[in-house]
Coordinates of C-alpha atoms in Angstrom, one line a residue:
M1 CA 26.4 14.1 -12.7
T2 CA 26.3 17.5 -11.2
L3 CA 23.6 18.9 -9.0
L4 CA 21.6 21.9 -10.3
K5 CA 22.6 25.2 -8.8
Q6 CA 19.0 25.9 -8.0
T7 CA 17.5 23.1 -5.8
L8 CA 14.4 22.6 -3.9
T9 CA 14.3 23.8 -0.3
Y10 CA 12.9 21.1 1.9
S11 CA 11.8 22.9 5.0
L12 CA 8.9 25.2 4.9
A13 CA 9.9 26.3 8.4
L14 CA 12.9 28.1 6.9
S15 CA 10.7 30.6 5.1
S16 CA 13.5 33.2 4.9
A17 CA 15.6 30.8 2.8
F18 CA 13.2 30.6 -0.1
A19 CA 13.7 34.0 -1.7
A20 CA 11.5 32.7 -4.6
T21 CA 11.7 34.9 -7.6
Y22 CA 8.1 34.2 -8.4
A23 CA 6.5 35.3 -5.2
S24 CA 5.2 38.6 -6.6
S25 CA 4.2 37.6 -10.1
E26 CA 1.2 35.9 -11.5
Q27 CA 3.1 34.6 -14.6
T28 CA 6.8 33.7 -14.9
T29 CA 8.6 32.9 -18.1
Q30 CA 12.0 31.4 -18.3
N31 CA 13.2 30.1 -21.6
N32 CA 10.9 27.1 -22.4
L33 CA 8.6 27.0 -19.3
I34 CA 5.9 29.3 -18.3
V35 CA 4.3 29.2 -14.8
E36 CA 0.9 30.7 -14.4
F37 CA -1.3 31.0 -11.3
S38 CA -5.1 31.4 -11.6
S39 CA -6.6 33.9 -9.2
P40 CA -7.4 32.1 -5.9
Q41 CA -11.1 31.7 -5.2
N42 CA -10.8 32.0 -1.4
T43 CA -8.3 32.6 1.4
E44 CA -7.4 28.9 1.6
E45 CA -6.3 28.9 -2.1
E46 CA -4.5 32.2 -1.5
Q47 CA -2.4 30.5 1.2
L48 CA -1.8 27.4 -0.9
K49 CA -0.7 29.6 -3.8
R50 CA 1.7 31.4 -1.5
E51 CA 3.2 28.2 -0.1
I52 CA 3.7 26.8 -3.6
Q53 CA 5.4 30.0 -4.8
N54 CA 7.6 30.2 -1.8
S55 CA 8.7 26.6 -1.9
G56 CA 11.0 27.0 -4.9
V57 CA 9.5 24.0 -6.6
N58 CA 8.8 25.9 -9.8
D59 CA 12.4 27.2 -10.0
T60 CA 13.6 23.6 -9.7
V61 CA 11.4 22.3 -12.5
I62 CA 12.4 25.3 -14.7
D63 CA 16.1 24.7 -14.1
L64 CA 15.8 20.9 -14.7
S65 CA 14.0 21.6 -18.0
N66 CA 16.4 24.3 -19.1
Q67 CA 19.4 22.0 -18.4
L68 CA 18.0 18.6 -19.6
F69 CA 14.7 18.6 -21.5
M70 CA 14.1 21.6 -23.7
F71 CA 10.7 21.8 -25.5
E72 CA 10.2 22.8 -29.1
K73 CA 7.1 24.7 -28.0
P74 CA 7.1 26.4 -24.5
L75 CA 5.3 24.4 -21.9
T76 CA 2.9 26.1 -19.5
I77 CA 2.3 25.0 -16.0
Q78 CA -1.1 26.3 -14.9
Y79 CA -2.1 26.3 -11.3
G80 CA -5.7 26.6 -10.2
G81 CA -9.0 25.3 -11.6
E82 CA -10.5 21.9 -11.0
E83 CA -8.9 19.7 -13.6
G84 CA -5.7 17.8 -12.9
P85 CA -3.0 17.0 -12.2
L86 CA -2.7 16.2 -15.9
Y87 CA -0.9 17.1 -19.1
D88 CA -3.2 18.4 -21.9
P89 CA -1.6 17.7 -25.2
Q90 CA -4.2 19.9 -27.0
T91 CA -3.1 23.0 -25.2
H92 CA 0.5 21.9 -24.2
Q93 CA -0.3 22.7 -20.6
V94 CA 0.2 21.0 -17.3
L95 CA -2.8 21.6 -15.1
I96 CA -2.4 21.5 -11.3
P97 CA -5.3 22.5 -9.1
Y98 CA -4.5 24.2 -5.8
S99 CA -6.6 21.4 -4.2
F100 CA -4.0 18.8 -5.2
Y101 CA -1.4 20.4 -2.9
S102 CA -4.0 20.7 -0.2
E103 CA -5.1 17.1 -0.5
S104 CA -1.4 15.9 -0.4
L105 CA -0.8 18.0 2.7
N106 CA -3.9 16.4 4.4
Y107 CA -2.6 12.9 3.6
F108 CA 0.8 13.6 5.2
E109 CA -0.8 15.3 8.2
K110 CA -3.3 12.5 8.7
N111 CA -0.5 9.9 8.6
Q112 CA 1.6 11.9 11.2
Y113 CA 4.5 12.2 8.7
E114 CA 6.8 14.3 11.0
K115 CA 6.3 11.9 14.0
E116 CA 6.7 8.7 11.9
Y117 CA 9.3 9.8 9.4
G118 CA 10.9 12.9 10.7
K119 CA 9.8 15.2 7.8
T120 CA 7.1 17.8 8.1
A121 CA 3.8 17.3 6.3
Q122 CA 4.5 20.4 4.2
T123 CA 7.8 18.9 3.1
G124 CA 6.1 15.7 2.0
A125 CA 3.4 17.6 0.1
I126 CA 6.0 19.8 -1.7
D127 CA 8.1 16.8 -2.5
T128 CA 5.0 15.1 -4.0
L129 CA 4.2 18.3 -6.0
L130 CA 7.7 18.3 -7.4
H131 CA 7.5 14.6 -8.4
T132 CA 4.1 15.3 -10.0
L133 CA 5.3 18.3 -11.9
L134 CA 8.2 16.3 -13.3
H135 CA 5.8 13.4 -14.1
E136 CA 3.4 15.6 -16.1
A137 CA 6.3 17.5 -17.7
G138 CA 7.5 14.0 -18.8
H139 CA 4.2 13.5 -20.7
A140 CA 4.7 16.8 -22.3
Y141 CA 8.3 16.0 -23.3
I142 CA 7.3 12.6 -24.8
E143 CA 4.7 14.4 -26.9
D144 CA 7.0 17.3 -27.8
Q145 CA 9.9 15.1 -28.8
N146 CA 7.8 12.3 -30.3
I147 CA 9.5 9.7 -28.0
A148 CA 8.4 6.1 -28.6
I149 CA 7.2 4.4 -25.4
L150 CA 6.8 0.6 -25.4
G151 CA 4.6 -0.1 -22.4
K152 CA 2.7 2.2 -20.0
E153 CA 3.6 5.8 -20.5
E154 CA 2.5 6.5 -16.9
D155 CA 5.2 4.2 -15.6
A156 CA 7.7 5.7 -18.0
V157 CA 7.2 9.2 -16.7
D158 CA 7.1 8.0 -13.0
N159 CA 10.6 6.7 -13.8
L160 CA 11.7 9.9 -15.4
A161 CA 10.6 12.0 -12.5
T162 CA 12.4 9.7 -10.0
V163 CA 15.6 9.6 -12.2
L164 CA 15.6 13.4 -12.4
L165 CA 15.3 13.7 -8.6
L166 CA 18.0 11.2 -7.9
N167 CA 20.5 12.6 -10.4
Y168 CA 20.0 16.3 -10.3
V169 CA 18.2 17.6 -7.2
E170 CA 19.9 17.9 -3.8
H171 CA 18.2 15.5 -1.4
G172 CA 16.2 14.2 -4.4
G173 CA 16.1 10.7 -3.0
D174 CA 14.2 12.0 0.0
A175 CA 11.8 13.8 -2.3
A176 CA 11.2 10.6 -4.3
I177 CA 10.6 8.7 -1.1
S178 CA 8.0 11.2 0.0
A179 CA 6.2 10.9 -3.4
A180 CA 6.3 7.1 -3.0
D181 CA 4.8 7.4 0.5
M182 CA 2.0 9.5 -1.0
F183 CA 1.2 6.5 -3.3
A184 CA 1.1 4.3 -0.3
F185 CA -1.2 6.6 1.6
E186 CA -3.6 6.7 -1.4
S187 CA -3.5 2.9 -1.7
E188 CA -4.5 2.6 2.0
D189 CA -7.7 4.6 1.2
R190 CA -8.8 2.2 -1.4
P191 CA -11.0 -0.9 -0.8
E192 CA -9.3 -4.3 -0.5
Y193 CA -10.4 -5.1 -4.0
Y194 CA -10.1 -2.7 -6.9
D195 CA -13.0 -1.9 -9.2
L196 CA -12.8 -3.8 -12.4
G197 CA -12.2 -0.6 -14.4
E198 CA -9.0 0.1 -12.6
Y199 CA -7.4 -3.0 -14.0
I200 CA -7.5 -1.4 -17.4
D201 CA -6.5 2.1 -16.2
E202 CA -3.4 3.7 -17.7
H203 CA -1.8 3.9 -14.3
S204 CA -0.3 1.1 -12.3
F205 CA -1.9 0.5 -8.9
D206 CA -0.7 3.0 -6.2
L207 CA 1.1 0.3 -4.3
Q208 CA 3.0 -0.8 -7.4
R209 CA 4.0 2.8 -8.0
Y210 CA 5.1 3.0 -4.4
F211 CA 7.4 0.0 -4.6
S212 CA 8.6 0.9 -8.1
T213 CA 9.7 4.3 -6.9
L214 CA 11.5 2.9 -3.8
C215 CA 13.2 0.3 -6.1
L216 CA 14.8 3.1 -8.2
V217 CA 15.8 5.0 -5.1
Y218 CA 17.4 1.9 -3.6
G219 CA 19.1 0.9 -6.9
S220 CA 20.6 4.3 -7.2
D221 CA 22.7 3.9 -4.0
P222 CA 22.2 0.5 -2.2
E223 CA 24.5 1.5 0.6
A224 CA 22.8 4.8 1.4
Y225 CA 19.4 3.2 1.2
K226 CA 20.2 -0.3 2.5
N227 CA 17.1 -0.5 4.7
L228 CA 14.6 1.1 2.3
L229 CA 13.2 -2.2 1.1
D230 CA 13.0 -4.0 4.4
E231 CA 9.3 -4.3 4.3
V232 CA 9.7 -6.7 1.4
E233 CA 9.3 -10.3 2.6
N234 CA 12.7 -12.0 3.3
D235 CA 12.0 -14.7 0.7
Y236 CA 12.1 -12.1 -2.0
L237 CA 14.3 -9.4 -0.5
K238 CA 17.8 -10.4 -1.8
D239 CA 16.5 -11.0 -5.4
R240 CA 14.5 -7.7 -5.3
K241 CA 17.6 -5.7 -4.1
E242 CA 19.7 -7.2 -6.9
F243 CA 16.9 -6.5 -9.4
C244 CA 16.6 -2.9 -8.3
V245 CA 20.3 -2.1 -8.8
E246 CA 20.1 -3.5 -12.4
H247 CA 16.7 -1.8 -13.0
F248 CA 18.0 1.6 -12.0
D249 CA 21.0 1.3 -14.3
V250 CA 18.8 0.4 -17.2
I251 CA 16.1 3.0 -16.6
N252 CA 18.7 5.7 -15.9
A253 CA 20.7 4.9 -19.0
N254 CA 17.6 4.7 -21.2
W255 CA 16.2 8.1 -20.1
H256 CA 19.5 9.7 -20.6
R257 CA 19.3 8.9 -24.3
Y258 CA 16.7 11.6 -24.4
L259 CA 17.9 14.0 -21.7
K260 CA 20.2 16.6 -23.3
E261 CA 22.5 18.3 -20.9
N262 CA 22.8 22.0 -21.7
D263 CA 26.0 23.6 -20.3
E264 CA 24.7 27.1 -21.2
S265 CA 21.6 26.8 -19.0

C-alpha cells in the first residue's frame, strides 16, 4: 500500500518545513472534510491553535479521507469550545477543544517524553491528536456509511485509526505508539481500582487500549517492532506475539472491506 503524498511532519522544531495551507484561514474545505477553528479565548489558545495549524495534522486527515473514506455528507472538524473530543452524529461534527491538545502536551512533558523515548512532547501530543482525529472520524464514517459493528464501536475506531496510521502515514507506527503511550499515561493517573460505572463504559480501559494499539503495531511488522511487547510477562509473550500478527491481519483486512482507495484523490 502506498504512502500518502501529504504526510504528518513529526518535529515541531522544524517549523519551516510545515508550510501548512491552513495557517492563515479560519475555515478550510477540501472535498468532503471541513476544518473550522473557533476564535481563541486567550493567548494560550491562540498559541495552541497556531501549533495545530502548523503541524500539518489536518492536511493528513483530509488526504486520508479523500483517498480512503469519503463521506456522503461533508464532515466538519471543529476546534475550540469545551466539549470533546467526540463525534456528534446530530450535527455530523467532530469536536476537539484546544484544551485536549494542551492536556496531551502536559502529559508528555510530565513524563519526560523526550528524555525517556527520544521524541519531543509536542511530537507526542500531535501524534495523539492525529490518532484522536482519525478515531472520531471513524465514528463519523460508521454513521455515514451505516457500517455494522459487532462489539464495542470505540475499540473498532481505535483499530481503524491505528490501521490508517500503519498503512498510509509515513512514520505512522511511531505516531500510533505515541497515542498508545498517552493511554498509558492516563491510566497511571487513575486509582488502583476503577469506579463501578467505568466497567459499563463504552470505552475499554486505558491500559487495554494501550496494549491493543501496541499489539497492532507489532503485528504489522514483527521484525521492525520486535522489542515493542517486551513488557509483557515472559509466560505470555510468545503467545501474545503470535496472536498480534494474526490479529493485525484480521483487523487490517476487515477494515479494508470498507476503505475505498480513490486513485483520483
